[in-house]
mmCIF file of C-alpha atoms in Angstrom:
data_model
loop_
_atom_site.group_PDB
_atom_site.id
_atom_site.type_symbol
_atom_site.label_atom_id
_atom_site.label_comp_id
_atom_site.label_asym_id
_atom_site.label_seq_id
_atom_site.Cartn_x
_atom_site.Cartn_y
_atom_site.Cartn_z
ATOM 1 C CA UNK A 239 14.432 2.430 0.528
ATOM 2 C CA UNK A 240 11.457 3.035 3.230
ATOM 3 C CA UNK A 241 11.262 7.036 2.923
ATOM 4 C CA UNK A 242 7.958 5.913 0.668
ATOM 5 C CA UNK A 243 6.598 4.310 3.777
ATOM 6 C CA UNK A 244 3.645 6.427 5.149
ATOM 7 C CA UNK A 245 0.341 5.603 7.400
ATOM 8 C CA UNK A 246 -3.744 6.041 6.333
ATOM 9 C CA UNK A 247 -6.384 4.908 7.932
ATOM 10 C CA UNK A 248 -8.332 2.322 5.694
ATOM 11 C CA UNK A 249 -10.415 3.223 2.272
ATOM 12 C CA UNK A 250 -12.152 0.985 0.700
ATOM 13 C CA UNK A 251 -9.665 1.383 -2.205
ATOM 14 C CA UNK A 252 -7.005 -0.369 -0.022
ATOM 15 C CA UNK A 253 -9.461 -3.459 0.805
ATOM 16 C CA UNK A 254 -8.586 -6.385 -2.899
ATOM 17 C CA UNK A 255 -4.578 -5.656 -2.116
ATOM 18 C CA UNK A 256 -5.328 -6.126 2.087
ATOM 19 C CA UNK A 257 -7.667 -9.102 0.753
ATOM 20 C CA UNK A 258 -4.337 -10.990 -1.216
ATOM 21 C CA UNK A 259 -2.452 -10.693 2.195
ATOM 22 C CA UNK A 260 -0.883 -13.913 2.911
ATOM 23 C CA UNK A 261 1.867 -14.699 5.982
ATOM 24 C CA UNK A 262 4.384 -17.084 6.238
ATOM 25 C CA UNK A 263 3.721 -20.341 8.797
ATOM 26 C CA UNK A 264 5.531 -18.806 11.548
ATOM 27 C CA UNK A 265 3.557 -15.194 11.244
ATOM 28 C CA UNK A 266 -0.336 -17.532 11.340
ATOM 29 C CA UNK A 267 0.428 -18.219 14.576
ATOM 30 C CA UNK A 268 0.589 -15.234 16.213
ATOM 31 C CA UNK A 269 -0.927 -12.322 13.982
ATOM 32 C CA UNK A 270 -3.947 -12.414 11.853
ATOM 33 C CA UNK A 271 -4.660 -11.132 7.869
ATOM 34 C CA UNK A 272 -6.633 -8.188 7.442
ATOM 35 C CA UNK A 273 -9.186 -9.638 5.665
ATOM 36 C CA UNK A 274 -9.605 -11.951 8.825
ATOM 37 C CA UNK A 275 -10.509 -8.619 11.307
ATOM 38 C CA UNK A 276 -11.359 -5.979 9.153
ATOM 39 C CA UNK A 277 -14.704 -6.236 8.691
ATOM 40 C CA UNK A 278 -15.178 -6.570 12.179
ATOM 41 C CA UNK A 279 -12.974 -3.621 12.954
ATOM 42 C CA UNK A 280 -15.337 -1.674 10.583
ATOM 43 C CA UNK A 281 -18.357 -2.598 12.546
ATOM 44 C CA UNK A 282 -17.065 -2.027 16.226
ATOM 45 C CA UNK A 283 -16.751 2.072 17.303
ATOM 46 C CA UNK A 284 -13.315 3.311 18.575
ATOM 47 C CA UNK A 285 -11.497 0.885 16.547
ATOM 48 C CA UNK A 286 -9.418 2.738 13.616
ATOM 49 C CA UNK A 287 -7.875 0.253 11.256
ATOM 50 C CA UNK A 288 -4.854 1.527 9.551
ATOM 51 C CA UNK A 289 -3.113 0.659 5.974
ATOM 52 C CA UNK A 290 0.645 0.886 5.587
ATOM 53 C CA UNK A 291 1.305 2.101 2.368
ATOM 54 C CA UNK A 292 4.550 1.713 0.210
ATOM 55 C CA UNK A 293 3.485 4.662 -2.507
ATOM 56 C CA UNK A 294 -0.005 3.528 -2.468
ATOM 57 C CA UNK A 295 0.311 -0.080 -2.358
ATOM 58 C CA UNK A 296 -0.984 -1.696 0.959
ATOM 59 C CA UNK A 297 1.686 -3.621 2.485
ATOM 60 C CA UNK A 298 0.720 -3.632 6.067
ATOM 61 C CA UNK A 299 -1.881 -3.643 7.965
ATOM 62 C CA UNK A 300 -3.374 -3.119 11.628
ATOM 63 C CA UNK A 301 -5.414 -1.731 14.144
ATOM 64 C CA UNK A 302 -5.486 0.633 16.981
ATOM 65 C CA UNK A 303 -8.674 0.661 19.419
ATOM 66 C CA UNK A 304 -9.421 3.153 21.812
ATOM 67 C CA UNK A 305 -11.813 2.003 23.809
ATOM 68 C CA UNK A 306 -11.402 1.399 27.308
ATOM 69 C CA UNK A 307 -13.243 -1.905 27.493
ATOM 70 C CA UNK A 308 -10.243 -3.163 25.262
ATOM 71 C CA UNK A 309 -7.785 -1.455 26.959
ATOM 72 C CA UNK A 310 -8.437 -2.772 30.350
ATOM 73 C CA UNK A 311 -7.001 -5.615 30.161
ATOM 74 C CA UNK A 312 -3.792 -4.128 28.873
ATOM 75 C CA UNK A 313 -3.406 -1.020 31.279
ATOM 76 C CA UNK A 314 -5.519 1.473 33.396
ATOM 77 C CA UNK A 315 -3.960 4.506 31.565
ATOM 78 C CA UNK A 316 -7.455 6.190 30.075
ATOM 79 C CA UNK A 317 -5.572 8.024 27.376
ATOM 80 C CA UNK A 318 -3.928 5.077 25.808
ATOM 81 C CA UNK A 319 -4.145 3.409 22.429
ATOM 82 C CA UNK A 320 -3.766 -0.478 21.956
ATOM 83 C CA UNK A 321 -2.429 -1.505 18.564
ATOM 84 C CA UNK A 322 -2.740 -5.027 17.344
ATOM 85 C CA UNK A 323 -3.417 -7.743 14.651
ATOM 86 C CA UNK A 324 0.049 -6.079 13.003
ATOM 87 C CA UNK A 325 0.743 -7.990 9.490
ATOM 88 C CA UNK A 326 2.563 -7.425 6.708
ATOM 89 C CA UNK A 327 1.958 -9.085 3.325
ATOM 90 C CA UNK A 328 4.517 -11.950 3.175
ATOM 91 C CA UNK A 329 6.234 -10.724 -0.579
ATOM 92 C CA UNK A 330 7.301 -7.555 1.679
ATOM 93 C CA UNK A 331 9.233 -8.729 4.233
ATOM 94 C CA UNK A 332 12.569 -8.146 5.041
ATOM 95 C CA UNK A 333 12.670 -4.480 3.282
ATOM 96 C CA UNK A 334 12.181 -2.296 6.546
ATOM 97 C CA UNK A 335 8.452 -1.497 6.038
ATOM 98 C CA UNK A 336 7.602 -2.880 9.225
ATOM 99 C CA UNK A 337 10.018 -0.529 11.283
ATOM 100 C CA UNK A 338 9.683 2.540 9.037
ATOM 101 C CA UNK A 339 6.249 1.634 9.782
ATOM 102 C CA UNK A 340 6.336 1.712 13.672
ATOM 103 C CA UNK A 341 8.752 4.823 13.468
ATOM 104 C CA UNK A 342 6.116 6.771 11.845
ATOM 105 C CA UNK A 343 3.234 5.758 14.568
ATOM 106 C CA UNK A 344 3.916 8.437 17.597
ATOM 107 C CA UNK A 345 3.373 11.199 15.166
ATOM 108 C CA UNK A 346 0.490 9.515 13.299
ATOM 109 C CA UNK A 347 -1.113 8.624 16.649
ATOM 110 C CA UNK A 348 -0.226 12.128 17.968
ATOM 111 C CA UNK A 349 -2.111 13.593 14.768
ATOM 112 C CA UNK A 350 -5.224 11.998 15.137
ATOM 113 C CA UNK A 351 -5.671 10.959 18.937
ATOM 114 C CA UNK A 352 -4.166 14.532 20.452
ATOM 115 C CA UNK A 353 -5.317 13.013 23.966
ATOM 116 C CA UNK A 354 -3.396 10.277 23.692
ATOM 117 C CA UNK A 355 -0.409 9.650 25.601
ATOM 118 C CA UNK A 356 0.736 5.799 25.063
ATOM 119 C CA UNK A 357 0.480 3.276 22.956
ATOM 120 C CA UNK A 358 0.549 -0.511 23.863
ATOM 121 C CA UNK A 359 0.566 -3.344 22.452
ATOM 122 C CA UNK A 360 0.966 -7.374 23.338
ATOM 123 C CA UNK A 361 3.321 -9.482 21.959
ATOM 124 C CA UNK A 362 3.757 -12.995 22.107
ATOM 125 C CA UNK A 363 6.833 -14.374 24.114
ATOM 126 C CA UNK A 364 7.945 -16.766 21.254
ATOM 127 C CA UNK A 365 7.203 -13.965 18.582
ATOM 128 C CA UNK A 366 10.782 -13.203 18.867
ATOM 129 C CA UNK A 367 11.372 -10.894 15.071
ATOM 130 C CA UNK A 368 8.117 -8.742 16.681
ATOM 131 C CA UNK A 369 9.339 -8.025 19.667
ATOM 132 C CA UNK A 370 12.761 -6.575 18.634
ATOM 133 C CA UNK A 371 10.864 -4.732 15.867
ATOM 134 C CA UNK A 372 8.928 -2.911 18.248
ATOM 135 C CA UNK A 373 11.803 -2.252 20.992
ATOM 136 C CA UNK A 374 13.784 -1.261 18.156
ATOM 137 C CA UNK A 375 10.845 1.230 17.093
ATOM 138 C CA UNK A 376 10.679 2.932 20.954
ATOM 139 C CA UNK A 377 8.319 -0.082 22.785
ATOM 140 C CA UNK A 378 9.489 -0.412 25.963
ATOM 141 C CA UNK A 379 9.347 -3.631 28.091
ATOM 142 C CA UNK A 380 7.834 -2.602 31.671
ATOM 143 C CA UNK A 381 7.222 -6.085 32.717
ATOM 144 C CA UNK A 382 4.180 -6.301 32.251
ATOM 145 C CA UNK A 383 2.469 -9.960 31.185
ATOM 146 C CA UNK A 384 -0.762 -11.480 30.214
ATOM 147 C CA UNK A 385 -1.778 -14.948 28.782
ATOM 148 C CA UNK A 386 -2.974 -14.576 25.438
ATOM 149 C CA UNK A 387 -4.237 -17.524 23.112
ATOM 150 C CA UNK A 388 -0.486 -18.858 22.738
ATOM 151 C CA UNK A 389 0.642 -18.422 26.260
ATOM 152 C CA UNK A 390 2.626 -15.334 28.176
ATOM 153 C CA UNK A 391 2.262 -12.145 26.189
ATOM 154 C CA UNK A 392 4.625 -9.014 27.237
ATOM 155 C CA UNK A 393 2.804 -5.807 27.125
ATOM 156 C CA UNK A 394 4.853 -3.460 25.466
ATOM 157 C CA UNK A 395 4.437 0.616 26.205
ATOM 158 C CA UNK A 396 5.167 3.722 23.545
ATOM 159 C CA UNK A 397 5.341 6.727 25.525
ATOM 160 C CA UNK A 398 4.268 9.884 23.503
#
């Protein structure tokens, strides 16, 4: 059951469950652990990192920036978000966090960024389970490509 899936953005309560984060082989190569960017995200203005929470039990994890440096490599739409280093701890896969996660983001994003009208993200052309999650969560595929650190990266668009 996922209806105990909701979004926060990051408390320092959240930070020894993000910290035990591990991901399986195939997730290390394209996604990093929260303890890996947090910190970082913490120190850097307009990026908002954001728990998943099953209850209150971090399960996910990642991070939406808003500034336009970031973005502009991604799109020239001044009102988007970009949302990336998505994880999810490794026990909770497979239970539909992920998704329920994803499904809850236009409204989240809409709450908290009212002048926000898109949300992108990249994705990895091998990263095959992502990329369904997020076209099966309202991503569309525009066509859009970069190289990333793996290779060809689609850039994926939420329209809100």
């Amino acid at each position: 059951m996922t209806q105990d899936i909701s979004l926060s953005f990051y408390k320092p309560e959240h930070l020894p469950e993000l910290q035990s984060f591990t991901l399986t082989n195939d997730d290390k190569r394209f996604t990093s652990l929260p303890k890996e960017v947090l910190s970082q995200a913490l120190g850097i203005q307009d990026r908002y990192p954001v728990v998943i929470l099953k209850d209150d039990l971090p399960v996910g994890f990642f991070i939406l920036h808003a500034s336009k440096e970031t973005l502009a490599s991604y799109s020239n739409n001044p009102f988007a978000l970009l949302l990336s280093s998505l994880s999810l701890n490794a026990v909770h896969h497979g239970k539909g966090y992920a998704k329920k996660a994803m499904l809850l983001l236009p409204a989240f994003v809409s709450g908290y960024f009212p002048w926000c009208d898109e949300i992108i993200l990249a994705v990895n052309h091998l990263n095959i389970r992502a990329k369904h999650l997020y076209m099966k969560s309202g991503f569309l595929d525009k066509g859009r490509r970069r190289i990333g650190p793996l290779g060809e990266q689609l850039i994926l668009h939420h329209f809100l």
